[in-house]
Coordinates of N, CA, C and O in Angstrom, one line a residue:
M29 N 195.3 -2.2 -24.9 CA 195.8 -1.7 -23.7 C 195.7 -0.2 -23.7 O 196.2 0.4 -24.6
T30 N 195.2 0.4 -22.6 CA 195.1 1.9 -22.6 C 196.5 2.5 -22.3 O 197.4 1.8 -21.8
T31 N 196.6 3.8 -22.5 CA 197.8 4.5 -22.2 C 198.1 4.4 -20.7 O 199.3 4.2 -20.3
E32 N 197.1 4.5 -19.9 CA 197.2 4.4 -18.4 C 197.7 3.1 -18.0 O 198.6 3.0 -17.1
Q33 N 197.2 2.0 -18.5 CA 197.6 0.7 -18.2 C 199.1 0.4 -18.7 O 199.9 -0.2 -17.9
N34 N 199.4 1.0 -19.8 CA 200.8 0.8 -20.3 C 201.8 1.6 -19.4 O 202.8 1.1 -19.1
E35 N 201.4 2.8 -18.9 CA 202.2 3.5 -18.0 C 202.4 2.8 -16.7 O 203.5 2.8 -16.2
R36 N 201.3 2.2 -16.2 CA 201.5 1.4 -15.0 C 202.5 0.3 -15.1 O 203.3 0.1 -14.2
L37 N 202.4 -0.4 -16.2 CA 203.3 -1.5 -16.5 C 204.8 -1.0 -16.6 O 205.7 -1.7 -16.1
I38 N 205.0 0.1 -17.2 CA 206.3 0.7 -17.3 C 206.9 1.0 -15.9 O 208.0 0.7 -15.6
W39 N 206.0 1.6 -15.0 CA 206.5 2.0 -13.7 C 206.8 0.7 -12.9 O 207.8 0.6 -12.1
V40 N 205.9 -0.3 -13.0 CA 206.2 -1.6 -12.3 C 207.5 -2.2 -12.8 O 208.3 -2.7 -12.0
A41 N 207.8 -2.1 -14.1 CA 209.1 -2.6 -14.6 C 210.2 -1.8 -14.0 O 211.3 -2.4 -13.7
H42 N 210.1 -0.5 -13.9 CA 211.1 0.3 -13.3 C 211.4 -0.2 -11.8 O 212.6 -0.3 -11.4
V43 N 210.4 -0.3 -11.0 CA 210.5 -0.8 -9.6 C 211.2 -2.2 -9.6 O 212.1 -2.4 -8.8
T44 N 210.8 -3.0 -10.5 CA 211.4 -4.4 -10.6 C 212.9 -4.3 -10.9 O 213.7 -5.0 -10.3
R45 N 213.2 -3.4 -11.8 CA 214.7 -3.2 -12.2 C 215.4 -2.7 -11.0 O 216.6 -3.1 -10.7
I46 N 214.8 -1.8 -10.2 CA 215.5 -1.3 -9.0 C 215.6 -2.4 -8.0 O 216.7 -2.6 -7.4
R47 N 214.6 -3.2 -7.8 CA 214.6 -4.3 -6.8 C 215.6 -5.3 -7.2 O 216.4 -5.7 -6.4
D48 N 215.6 -5.7 -8.4 CA 216.5 -6.8 -8.9 C 217.9 -6.5 -9.2 O 218.8 -7.3 -9.0
H49 N 218.1 -5.2 -9.7 CA 219.4 -4.9 -10.2 C 220.0 -3.5 -9.7 O 221.0 -3.1 -10.1
K50 N 219.2 -2.9 -8.7 CA 219.6 -1.6 -8.3 C 219.9 -0.7 -9.5 O 220.9 0.0 -9.5
D51 N 219.0 -0.7 -10.4 CA 219.1 0.0 -11.7 C 219.0 1.6 -11.4 O 217.9 2.0 -11.2
E52 N 220.1 2.3 -11.5 CA 220.1 3.7 -11.3 C 219.3 4.5 -12.3 O 218.7 5.5 -12.0
A53 N 219.3 4.0 -13.6 CA 218.6 4.7 -14.6 C 217.1 4.6 -14.4 O 216.4 5.6 -14.6
A54 N 216.6 3.5 -14.0 CA 215.2 3.3 -13.7 C 214.8 4.2 -12.5 O 213.8 4.8 -12.5
F55 N 215.7 4.2 -11.5 CA 215.4 5.1 -10.3 C 215.4 6.6 -10.7 O 214.5 7.3 -10.3
A56 N 216.3 7.0 -11.6 CA 216.4 8.4 -12.0 C 215.1 8.8 -12.7 O 214.6 9.9 -12.5
E57 N 214.5 7.9 -13.6 CA 213.3 8.2 -14.3 C 212.1 8.3 -13.3 O 211.3 9.2 -13.4
L58 N 212.1 7.3 -12.3 CA 211.0 7.3 -11.3 C 211.1 8.6 -10.5 O 210.1 9.3 -10.2
F59 N 212.3 8.9 -10.1 CA 212.6 10.1 -9.3 C 212.1 11.4 -10.0 O 211.4 12.2 -9.5
A60 N 212.6 11.5 -11.3 CA 212.2 12.7 -12.1 C 210.7 12.8 -12.3 O 210.2 13.9 -12.3
H61 N 210.0 11.7 -12.3 CA 208.5 11.8 -12.5 C 207.8 12.0 -11.2 O 206.9 12.9 -11.1
F62 N 208.2 11.2 -10.2 CA 207.4 11.3 -8.9 C 207.8 12.3 -7.9 O 207.0 12.8 -7.2
A63 N 209.1 12.6 -7.7 CA 209.6 13.5 -6.7 C 208.8 14.9 -6.7 O 208.4 15.3 -5.7
P64 N 208.8 15.5 -7.9 CA 208.0 16.8 -7.9 C 206.6 16.7 -7.6 O 206.0 17.5 -7.0
R65 N 206.0 15.6 -8.0 CA 204.5 15.3 -7.7 C 204.3 15.1 -6.3 O 203.3 15.6 -5.7
V66 N 205.2 14.3 -5.6 CA 205.1 14.1 -4.2 C 205.3 15.4 -3.4 O 204.5 15.7 -2.5
K67 N 206.3 16.2 -3.8 CA 206.5 17.5 -3.2 C 205.2 18.4 -3.3 O 204.8 19.0 -2.3
A68 N 204.6 18.5 -4.5 CA 203.4 19.3 -4.7 C 202.3 18.7 -3.9 O 201.5 19.5 -3.2
F69 N 202.1 17.4 -3.8 CA 201.1 16.8 -3.0 C 201.3 17.2 -1.5 O 200.3 17.5 -0.8
L70 N 202.5 17.1 -1.0 CA 202.7 17.5 0.4 C 202.5 18.9 0.7 O 201.9 19.3 1.7
M71 N 202.9 19.8 -0.3 CA 202.6 21.2 -0.1 C 201.1 21.5 -0.1 O 200.6 22.4 0.7
K72 N 200.4 20.8 -0.9 CA 198.9 21.0 -1.0 C 198.3 20.5 0.4 O 197.2 21.0 0.8
S73 N 199.0 19.6 1.0 CA 198.4 19.1 2.3 C 198.9 19.9 3.5 O 198.6 19.6 4.6
G74 N 199.6 21.0 3.2 CA 199.9 22.0 4.3 C 201.4 22.0 4.7 O 201.7 22.8 5.5
A75 N 202.2 21.2 4.1 CA 203.7 21.2 4.4 C 204.3 22.4 3.8 O 204.0 22.8 2.7
D76 N 205.3 23.0 4.5 CA 206.0 24.1 3.9 C 207.0 23.5 2.8 O 207.2 22.3 2.8
A77 N 207.6 24.3 2.0 CA 208.4 23.8 0.9 C 209.6 23.0 1.4 O 210.0 22.0 0.8
G78 N 210.2 23.5 2.5 CA 211.4 22.8 3.0 C 211.0 21.4 3.5 O 211.7 20.4 3.2
L79 N 210.0 21.3 4.3 CA 209.5 20.0 4.8 C 209.1 19.1 3.6 O 209.4 17.9 3.6
A80 N 208.3 19.7 2.7 CA 207.9 18.9 1.5 C 209.1 18.3 0.8 O 209.0 17.1 0.3
E81 N 210.1 19.1 0.6 CA 211.3 18.6 -0.1 C 212.0 17.5 0.7 O 212.3 16.5 0.1
D82 N 212.1 17.7 2.0 CA 212.7 16.7 2.8 C 212.0 15.3 2.8 O 212.5 14.3 2.6
V83 N 210.6 15.4 2.9 CA 209.8 14.3 2.9 C 209.8 13.6 1.6 O 209.9 12.4 1.5
A84 N 209.8 14.4 0.5 CA 209.8 13.8 -0.9 C 211.1 13.1 -1.1 O 211.2 11.9 -1.6
Q85 N 212.2 13.6 -0.6 CA 213.5 12.9 -0.7 C 213.5 11.6 0.1 O 214.0 10.6 -0.4
D86 N 213.0 11.7 1.3 CA 212.9 10.5 2.1 C 212.0 9.4 1.4 O 212.3 8.2 1.5
V87 N 210.9 9.8 0.8 CA 210.0 8.9 0.1 C 210.8 8.2 -1.0 O 210.7 7.0 -1.2
M88 N 211.6 9.0 -1.8 CA 212.3 8.4 -2.9 C 213.4 7.5 -2.4 O 213.7 6.5 -3.0
V89 N 214.1 7.8 -1.3 CA 215.1 6.9 -0.7 C 214.4 5.6 -0.3 O 215.0 4.5 -0.5
T90 N 213.2 5.7 0.3 CA 212.5 4.5 0.7 C 212.2 3.7 -0.5 O 212.3 2.4 -0.5
L91 N 211.8 4.3 -1.6 CA 211.6 3.6 -2.9 C 212.8 2.8 -3.3 O 212.7 1.6 -3.6
W92 N 214.0 3.4 -3.2 CA 215.2 2.8 -3.6 C 215.5 1.6 -2.6 O 215.9 0.5 -3.1
K93 N 215.4 1.8 -1.3 CA 215.8 0.8 -0.4 C 214.8 -0.3 -0.2 O 215.1 -1.4 0.1
K94 N 213.5 0.0 -0.4 CA 212.5 -1.0 -0.1 C 211.7 -1.4 -1.3 O 210.5 -1.8 -1.2
A95 N 212.3 -1.3 -2.5 CA 211.6 -1.7 -3.7 C 211.1 -3.2 -3.6 O 210.1 -3.5 -4.2
H96 N 211.8 -4.0 -2.8 CA 211.4 -5.4 -2.7 C 210.0 -5.5 -2.0 O 209.4 -6.6 -2.1
L97 N 209.6 -4.5 -1.3 CA 208.3 -4.5 -0.6 C 207.1 -4.2 -1.5 O 206.0 -4.4 -1.1
F98 N 207.4 -3.7 -2.7 CA 206.3 -3.3 -3.6 C 205.6 -4.5 -4.2 O 206.3 -5.4 -4.6
D99 N 204.3 -4.6 -4.1 CA 203.5 -5.7 -4.6 C 202.5 -5.1 -5.6 O 201.6 -4.5 -5.3
P100 N 202.8 -5.3 -6.9 CA 201.9 -4.8 -8.0 C 200.5 -5.4 -7.9 O 199.6 -4.8 -8.5
G101 N 200.3 -6.4 -7.2 CA 199.0 -7.0 -7.0 C 198.1 -6.3 -6.0 O 196.9 -6.4 -6.0
R102 N 198.8 -5.5 -5.2 CA 198.1 -4.7 -4.1 C 197.8 -3.3 -4.5 O 196.9 -2.7 -4.0
A103 N 198.8 -2.7 -5.2 CA 198.6 -1.3 -5.6 C 199.5 -0.9 -6.8 O 200.4 -1.6 -7.1
S104 N 199.2 0.2 -7.4 CA 200.0 0.7 -8.4 C 201.3 1.4 -7.8 O 201.3 1.7 -6.6
V105 N 202.3 1.6 -8.6 CA 203.5 2.3 -8.1 C 203.1 3.7 -7.6 O 203.6 4.0 -6.5
S106 N 202.3 4.4 -8.3 CA 202.0 5.7 -7.8 C 201.2 5.7 -6.5 O 201.5 6.5 -5.6
T107 N 200.3 4.7 -6.3 CA 199.5 4.6 -5.1 C 200.5 4.3 -3.9 O 200.4 4.8 -2.8
W108 N 201.4 3.3 -4.2 CA 202.4 3.0 -3.2 C 203.3 4.2 -2.8 O 203.4 4.4 -1.6
I109 N 203.8 4.9 -3.7 CA 204.6 6.1 -3.5 C 203.9 7.1 -2.7 O 204.3 7.7 -1.7
F110 N 202.6 7.4 -3.1 CA 201.9 8.5 -2.4 C 201.4 8.0 -1.0 O 201.2 8.9 -0.1
T111 N 201.2 6.7 -0.8 CA 200.9 6.2 0.5 C 202.1 6.4 1.4 O 201.9 6.8 2.6
V112 N 203.3 6.1 0.9 CA 204.5 6.3 1.7 C 204.6 7.8 2.0 O 204.9 8.1 3.2
A113 N 204.4 8.6 1.1 CA 204.5 10.1 1.3 C 203.5 10.6 2.4 O 203.9 11.3 3.3
R114 N 202.3 10.1 2.3 CA 201.3 10.5 3.2 C 201.7 10.0 4.6 O 201.6 10.8 5.6
N115 N 202.2 8.8 4.8 CA 202.6 8.3 6.1 C 203.8 9.0 6.6 O 203.9 9.3 7.8
R116 N 204.8 9.4 5.7 CA 205.9 10.1 6.2 C 205.5 11.5 6.6 O 206.1 12.1 7.6
R117 N 204.5 12.1 6.0 CA 204.0 13.4 6.4 C 203.4 13.4 7.8 O 203.6 14.2 8.6
I118 N 202.6 12.3 8.0 CA 202.0 12.1 9.3 C 203.1 11.9 10.4 O 203.0 12.5 11.5
D119 N 204.1 11.1 10.0 CA 205.3 11.0 11.0 C 205.9 12.3 11.3 O 206.3 12.6 12.4
A120 N 206.1 13.1 10.3 CA 206.7 14.5 10.4 C 205.9 15.3 11.3 O 206.4 16.0 12.2
L121 N 204.6 15.3 11.2 CA 203.7 16.1 12.0 C 203.8 15.6 13.5 O 203.7 16.4 14.4
R122 N 203.8 14.3 13.7 CA 204.0 13.8 15.0 C 205.3 14.2 15.7 O 205.3 14.6 16.9
R123 N 206.4 14.2 14.9 CA 207.6 14.7 15.4 C 207.6 16.2 15.8 O 208.2 16.6 16.8
E124 N 206.8 17.0 15.0 CA 206.7 18.4 15.3 C 206.0 18.6 16.6 O 206.3 19.6 17.3
K125 N 205.1 17.7 17.0 CA 204.4 17.9 18.3 C 205.1 17.4 19.5 O 204.7 17.7 20.6
R126 N 206.2 16.7 19.3 CA 207.0 16.3 20.5 C 207.8 17.5 21.0 O 208.3 18.3 20.3
P127 N 207.9 17.5 22.3 CA 208.7 18.6 22.9 C 210.2 18.5 22.6 O 210.7 17.5 22.5
E128 N 210.7 19.7 22.4 CA 212.2 19.8 22.1 C 212.9 19.7 23.5 O 212.3 20.0 24.5
P129 N 214.1 19.3 23.5 CA 214.8 19.1 24.7 C 214.8 20.4 25.6 O 214.7 20.4 26.8
E130 N 214.9 21.6 24.9 CA 214.9 22.8 25.7 C 213.5 23.1 26.3 O 213.4 24.0 27.2
D131 N 212.5 22.5 25.8 CA 211.2 22.7 26.4 C 210.9 21.8 27.6 O 210.0 22.0 28.3
L132 N 211.8 20.8 27.8 CA 211.6 19.9 28.9 C 212.3 20.6 30.2 O 213.2 21.3 30.1
G133 N 211.7 20.2 31.3 CA 212.2 20.8 32.6 C 213.6 20.2 32.9 O 214.0 19.1 32.5
W134 N 214.4 21.0 33.6 CA 215.7 20.6 34.0 C 215.8 20.4 35.5 O 215.0 21.0 36.3
G135 N 216.7 19.6 35.9 CA 216.9 19.4 37.3 C 216.1 18.2 37.8 O 215.3 17.7 37.0
P136 N 216.3 17.9 39.0 CA 215.5 16.7 39.6 C 214.0 17.1 39.7 O 213.7 18.2 40.0
E137 N 213.2 16.1 39.4 CA 211.8 16.2 39.6 C 211.4 15.8 41.0 O 212.1 15.1 41.7
A138 N 210.3 16.4 41.5 CA 209.9 16.0 42.8 C 209.5 14.6 42.9 O 209.0 14.0 41.9
E139 N 209.8 13.9 44.0 CA 209.5 12.5 44.2 C 207.9 12.4 44.2 O 207.3 13.2 44.9
P140 N 207.4 11.4 43.5 CA 205.9 11.2 43.5 C 205.5 10.7 44.9 O 206.3 10.0 45.6
D141 N 204.3 11.0 45.2 CA 203.7 10.4 46.5 C 203.6 8.9 46.4 O 203.5 8.4 45.3
Q142 N 203.7 8.3 47.5 CA 203.6 6.8 47.6 C 202.3 6.4 47.0 O 202.2 5.4 46.3
E143 N 201.3 7.1 47.2 CA 199.9 6.7 46.7 C 199.9 6.8 45.2 O 199.4 5.9 44.5
D144 N 200.6 7.8 44.6 CA 200.7 7.9 43.1 C 201.5 6.7 42.6 O 201.2 6.2 41.5
I145 N 202.5 6.3 43.3 CA 203.4 5.2 42.8 C 202.5 3.9 42.8 O 202.6 3.1 41.8
V146 N 201.8 3.7 43.8 CA 200.9 2.5 43.9 C 199.9 2.5 42.9 O 199.6 1.5 42.2
T147 N 199.2 3.6 42.7 CA 198.2 3.8 41.6 C 198.8 3.5 40.2 O 198.2 2.8 39.4
F148 N 199.9 4.1 40.0 CA 200.6 3.9 38.7 C 200.9 2.4 38.5 O 200.7 1.9 37.4
Q149 N 201.4 1.7 39.5 CA 201.8 0.3 39.4 C 200.5 -0.5 39.1 O 200.5 -1.4 38.3
Q150 N 199.4 -0.2 39.8 CA 198.2 -0.9 39.6 C 197.7 -0.7 38.2 O 197.2 -1.7 37.6
E151 N 197.7 0.5 37.7 CA 197.3 0.8 36.3 C 198.2 0.1 35.3 O 197.7 -0.4 34.3
S152 N 199.5 0.1 35.6 CA 200.4 -0.6 34.7 C 200.1 -2.1 34.6 O 200.1 -2.7 33.6
D153 N 199.9 -2.7 35.8 CA 199.5 -4.1 35.9 C 198.2 -4.4 35.2 O 198.1 -5.4 34.4
A154 N 197.2 -3.5 35.3 CA 195.9 -3.7 34.7 C 196.1 -3.6 33.2 O 195.5 -4.4 32.4
L155 N 196.9 -2.7 32.7 CA 197.1 -2.5 31.3 C 197.8 -3.8 30.7 O 197.5 -4.3 29.7
A156 N 198.9 -4.2 31.4 CA 199.6 -5.4 31.0 C 198.6 -6.6 30.9 O 198.7 -7.4 29.9
G157 N 197.7 -6.7 31.8 CA 196.8 -7.8 31.8 C 195.8 -7.7 30.6 O 195.4 -8.7 30.0
A158 N 195.4 -6.4 30.4 CA 194.4 -6.2 29.3 C 195.1 -6.4 27.9 O 194.5 -7.0 27.0
I159 N 196.4 -6.1 27.8 CA 197.1 -6.4 26.6 C 197.2 -7.9 26.4 O 197.1 -8.4 25.3
A160 N 197.6 -8.6 27.5 CA 197.7 -10.0 27.4 C 196.4 -10.7 27.0 O 196.4 -11.8 26.4
A161 N 195.3 -10.1 27.4 CA 194.0 -10.7 27.1 C 193.5 -10.5 25.6 O 192.5 -11.0 25.2
L162 N 194.2 -9.6 24.9 CA 193.8 -9.3 23.5 C 194.0 -10.6 22.7 O 194.9 -11.4 22.9
P163 N 193.2 -10.7 21.6 CA 193.5 -11.7 20.6 C 194.9 -11.6 20.1 O 195.4 -10.5 20.0
A164 N 195.6 -12.7 19.8 CA 197.0 -12.7 19.4 C 197.3 -11.7 18.3 O 198.3 -11.0 18.3
K165 N 196.4 -11.7 17.3 CA 196.7 -10.9 16.1 C 196.7 -9.4 16.5 O 197.5 -8.6 16.0
Q166 N 195.7 -9.0 17.4 CA 195.7 -7.6 17.8 C 196.8 -7.3 18.7 O 197.4 -6.2 18.6
R167 N 197.1 -8.2 19.6 CA 198.2 -8.0 20.6 C 199.5 -7.7 19.8 O 200.3 -6.8 20.2
D168 N 199.8 -8.6 18.8 CA 201.0 -8.4 18.1 C 201.1 -7.0 17.4 O 202.2 -6.4 17.5
L169 N 200.1 -6.6 16.9 CA 200.1 -5.2 16.2 C 200.2 -4.1 17.2 O 201.0 -3.1 17.0
I170 N 199.6 -4.2 18.4 CA 199.7 -3.2 19.4 C 201.2 -3.2 19.9 O 201.8 -2.1 20.1
E171 N 201.8 -4.3 20.1 CA 203.2 -4.4 20.5 C 204.1 -3.8 19.5 O 205.0 -3.1 19.8
R172 N 203.9 -4.1 18.2 CA 204.7 -3.5 17.2 C 204.6 -2.0 17.1 O 205.6 -1.3 16.9
A173 N 203.3 -1.5 17.2 CA 203.1 -0.1 17.1 C 203.6 0.7 18.3 O 204.2 1.8 18.1
Y174 N 203.3 0.2 19.5 CA 203.6 1.0 20.7 C 204.9 0.6 21.4 O 205.6 1.5 21.9
Y175 N 205.3 -0.6 21.4 CA 206.6 -1.0 22.0 C 207.7 -1.0 20.9 O 208.8 -0.6 21.3
G176 N 207.3 -1.3 19.7 CA 208.3 -1.3 18.6 C 208.4 0.0 18.0 O 209.3 0.2 17.1
D177 N 207.5 0.9 18.3 CA 207.5 2.3 17.7 C 207.5 2.3 16.2 O 208.2 3.1 15.6
L178 N 206.7 1.4 15.6 CA 206.6 1.3 14.2 C 205.4 2.0 13.7 O 204.3 2.0 14.3
S179 N 205.4 2.6 12.5 CA 204.3 3.2 11.9 C 203.4 2.1 11.3 O 203.9 1.0 11.1
H180 N 202.2 2.4 11.0 CA 201.3 1.4 10.4 C 201.8 0.9 9.1 O 201.8 -0.3 8.8
S181 N 202.4 1.8 8.3 CA 203.0 1.3 7.0 C 204.2 0.5 7.2 O 204.4 -0.5 6.5
E182 N 205.0 0.7 8.2 CA 206.1 -0.2 8.5 C 205.7 -1.5 9.0 O 206.2 -2.5 8.6
I183 N 204.6 -1.5 9.8 CA 204.0 -2.8 10.2 C 203.5 -3.6 9.0 O 203.7 -4.8 8.9
A184 N 202.8 -2.9 8.1 CA 202.3 -3.5 6.9 C 203.4 -4.1 6.1 O 203.3 -5.3 5.6
A185 N 204.5 -3.4 6.0 CA 205.7 -3.9 5.2 C 206.3 -5.1 5.9 O 206.7 -6.1 5.2
E186 N 206.4 -5.1 7.2 CA 206.9 -6.3 7.9 C 206.1 -7.5 7.9 O 206.6 -8.6 7.8
T187 N 204.7 -7.3 8.0 CA 203.8 -8.4 8.2 C 203.2 -8.9 6.8 O 202.7 -10.0 6.7
G188 N 203.2 -8.0 5.9 CA 202.6 -8.3 4.6 C 201.1 -8.1 4.6 O 200.4 -8.4 3.7
L189 N 200.5 -7.6 5.8 CA 199.1 -7.4 5.9 C 198.7 -6.1 5.2 O 199.5 -5.2 5.2
P190 N 197.5 -6.0 4.7 CA 197.1 -4.7 4.1 C 197.0 -3.6 5.2 O 196.7 -3.9 6.3
L191 N 197.3 -2.4 4.8 CA 197.3 -1.3 5.7 C 196.0 -1.1 6.4 O 195.9 -0.9 7.6
G192 N 194.9 -1.3 5.7 CA 193.5 -1.2 6.3 C 193.3 -2.3 7.4 O 192.7 -2.0 8.4
T193 N 193.8 -3.5 7.2 CA 193.7 -4.5 8.2 C 194.5 -4.1 9.4 O 194.0 -4.3 10.6
I194 N 195.7 -3.6 9.3 CA 196.5 -3.1 10.4 C 195.7 -2.1 11.2 O 195.6 -2.2 12.4
K195 N 195.2 -1.1 10.5 CA 194.5 0.0 11.2 C 193.3 -0.5 11.9 O 193.0 -0.1 13.0
S196 N 192.5 -1.4 11.3 CA 191.3 -1.9 11.9 C 191.6 -2.7 13.1 O 191.0 -2.5 14.2
R197 N 192.6 -3.6 13.1 CA 193.0 -4.4 14.2 C 193.5 -3.5 15.4 O 193.2 -3.8 16.5
I198 N 194.3 -2.5 15.1 CA 194.8 -1.7 16.1 C 193.6 -0.9 16.7 O 193.5 -0.7 18.0
R199 N 192.7 -0.4 15.9 CA 191.6 0.4 16.4 C 190.7 -0.5 17.3 O 190.3 -0.1 18.4
L200 N 190.5 -1.8 16.9 CA 189.7 -2.7 17.7 C 190.4 -3.0 19.0 O 189.8 -3.0 20.1
A201 N 191.7 -3.2 19.0 CA 192.5 -3.5 20.2 C 192.5 -2.3 21.1 O 192.3 -2.5 22.3
L202 N 192.6 -1.1 20.6 CA 192.6 0.1 21.5 C 191.2 0.3 22.1 O 191.1 0.7 23.3
D203 N 190.2 0.0 21.4 CA 188.8 0.0 21.9 C 188.7 -1.0 23.1 O 188.1 -0.6 24.1
R204 N 189.2 -2.2 22.9 CA 189.1 -3.2 23.9 C 189.9 -2.8 25.2 O 189.5 -2.9 26.3
L205 N 191.1 -2.2 24.9 CA 191.9 -1.7 26.0 C 191.2 -0.6 26.8 O 191.3 -0.5 28.0
R206 N 190.6 0.3 26.1 CA 189.8 1.4 26.7 C 188.8 0.9 27.7 O 188.6 1.3 28.8
H207 N 188.0 -0.1 27.1 CA 186.9 -0.7 28.0 C 187.5 -1.4 29.2 O 186.9 -1.4 30.3
A208 N 188.6 -2.1 29.0 CA 189.2 -2.9 30.0 C 189.8 -2.0 31.1 O 189.8 -2.3 32.3
M209 N 190.2 -0.8 30.8 CA 190.8 0.1 31.7 C 189.8 1.0 32.4 O 190.2 1.8 33.3
K210 N 188.5 1.0 32.1 CA 187.5 1.8 32.8 C 187.3 1.4 34.2 O 187.4 0.3 34.6

């Protein structure tokens, strides 16, 4: 057995101890090894030190709380941790692009024209019909992603499907919806 294979087995054993016994010593070792690496990874991807620290902390909390979701047959511990880190970074970027409450307009908005209301209702009905016409597997993922406001990794954790399958199905579903709405 190579050193790399031995190290992988050790990390899997640590996650198993966290999952089965909430072993704080195993978590402390994983944290000491991976937290600085996750922070460095995030900083290399453009996050400032503060955000990288926050996301790294969040990733490690996820490891503690969701150790039961780790499947050594699908990925190594490091791959799993860095995938969570990448997804948390994407989530953080999305939050940064949302308007802050002070950026939103105050006071009553002008009433929309009756024509706009009818158009909006027709488009909403067409979209609902297009979603209903999707294959069940694609419809379920679209509903989880957009109505349930779940990230792709959260959907993968809930469904047990590989992340690539989730992304492919959502991409295909969105393509079908675009064509249906033309």
